[in-house]
Coordinates of C-alpha atoms in Angstrom, one line a residue:
A1 CA -15.0 -9.2 6.0
H2 CA -14.1 -5.7 6.2
T3 CA -12.9 -3.3 3.2
V4 CA -10.6 -0.9 2.7
Y5 CA -11.8 1.0 -0.1
I6 CA -9.9 3.9 -2.3
L7 CA -11.9 5.9 -4.4
R8 CA -11.0 8.5 -7.3
C9 CA -13.4 11.9 -6.7
N10 CA -14.1 13.6 -10.5
D11 CA -11.7 16.6 -8.7
G12 CA -8.9 14.0 -8.9
R13 CA -8.9 13.9 -5.3
H14 CA -8.6 10.3 -3.6
Y15 CA -11.2 9.2 -0.7
V16 CA -9.7 6.2 2.1
G17 CA -12.8 4.7 3.8
C18 CA -13.7 1.5 5.5
T19 CA -16.7 -0.8 5.7
S20 CA -18.1 -4.1 5.9
N21 CA -20.4 -3.6 3.1
L22 CA -19.5 -2.1 0.2
K23 CA -21.9 -2.1 -2.2
N24 CA -24.0 -0.1 0.4
R25 CA -21.4 2.4 1.4
L26 CA -20.5 3.6 -2.4
L27 CA -24.7 3.8 -2.6
R28 CA -24.1 6.3 -0.2
H29 CA -21.2 7.8 -1.5
N30 CA -22.9 8.2 -5.1
K31 CA -26.2 9.7 -3.3
G32 CA -24.4 12.6 -1.7
E33 CA -24.7 11.8 2.1
V34 CA -21.0 11.2 2.6
R35 CA -19.7 15.2 3.1
F36 CA -15.9 15.0 1.8
T37 CA -17.4 13.1 -1.5
S38 CA -20.8 14.7 -1.9
S39 CA -19.8 17.8 -3.9
R40 CA -17.1 15.3 -6.1
L41 CA -19.4 13.0 -7.7
P42 CA -19.2 10.8 -9.3
V43 CA -16.7 8.7 -7.7
E44 CA -14.7 5.0 -8.5
V45 CA -13.5 2.9 -6.6
V46 CA -9.4 2.5 -7.5
T47 CA -8.3 0.0 -4.6
Q48 CA -10.6 -2.5 -2.5
I49 CA -8.6 -4.6 -0.3
L50 CA -10.4 -7.2 2.1
F51 CA -9.7 -8.2 5.5
K52 CA -10.7 -11.1 8.1
E53 CA -10.6 -8.7 10.9
K54 CA -12.1 -5.3 11.7
Y55 CA -9.4 -3.7 13.9
K56 CA -6.5 -4.5 11.1
A57 CA -8.6 -2.7 8.2
F58 CA -9.3 -0.4 10.8
F59 CA -5.6 0.2 11.3
F60 CA -4.5 -0.2 7.7
E61 CA -7.2 2.5 6.9
K62 CA -5.6 5.0 9.5
Y63 CA -2.1 4.2 7.8
L64 CA -3.2 5.1 4.5
K65 CA -4.3 8.1 6.1
S66 CA -1.2 9.2 7.7
G67 CA 1.8 10.9 5.7
S68 CA 4.1 7.7 4.9
G69 CA 0.8 5.8 4.5
A70 CA -0.4 8.1 1.7
A71 CA 3.1 8.0 0.4
F72 CA 2.4 4.5 0.4
M73 CA -0.9 4.4 -1.5
Y74 CA 0.3 7.1 -4.1
K75 CA 2.9 5.1 -4.9
R76 CA 2.0 1.4 -4.8
L77 CA -2.0 1.4 -4.9
V78 CA -3.5 4.1 -7.2

C-alpha cells in the first residue's frame, strides 16, 4: 500500500508527499532530512489516504500539487 499524506508545518504551510512507509518517512521529516520541511519543524500529519496501487497514489499526489488539486485539498482535506 502507498500513502498520500499532508503535513501541517509549524509556519502553517502544508506539505504533500507519497510513501510506502509513512512511519519512516515521518522520522525523516522530523530529523530535518527533507528540505522543504527541515526549517518548518515540527510537522504534524493532518490527512493520510491509503492506495492499493502505487501509480494511483503518485497520480493523486501530483494532482494535489496542481492548482485545482490544491484548491480541493484546502477545501476538503485540511
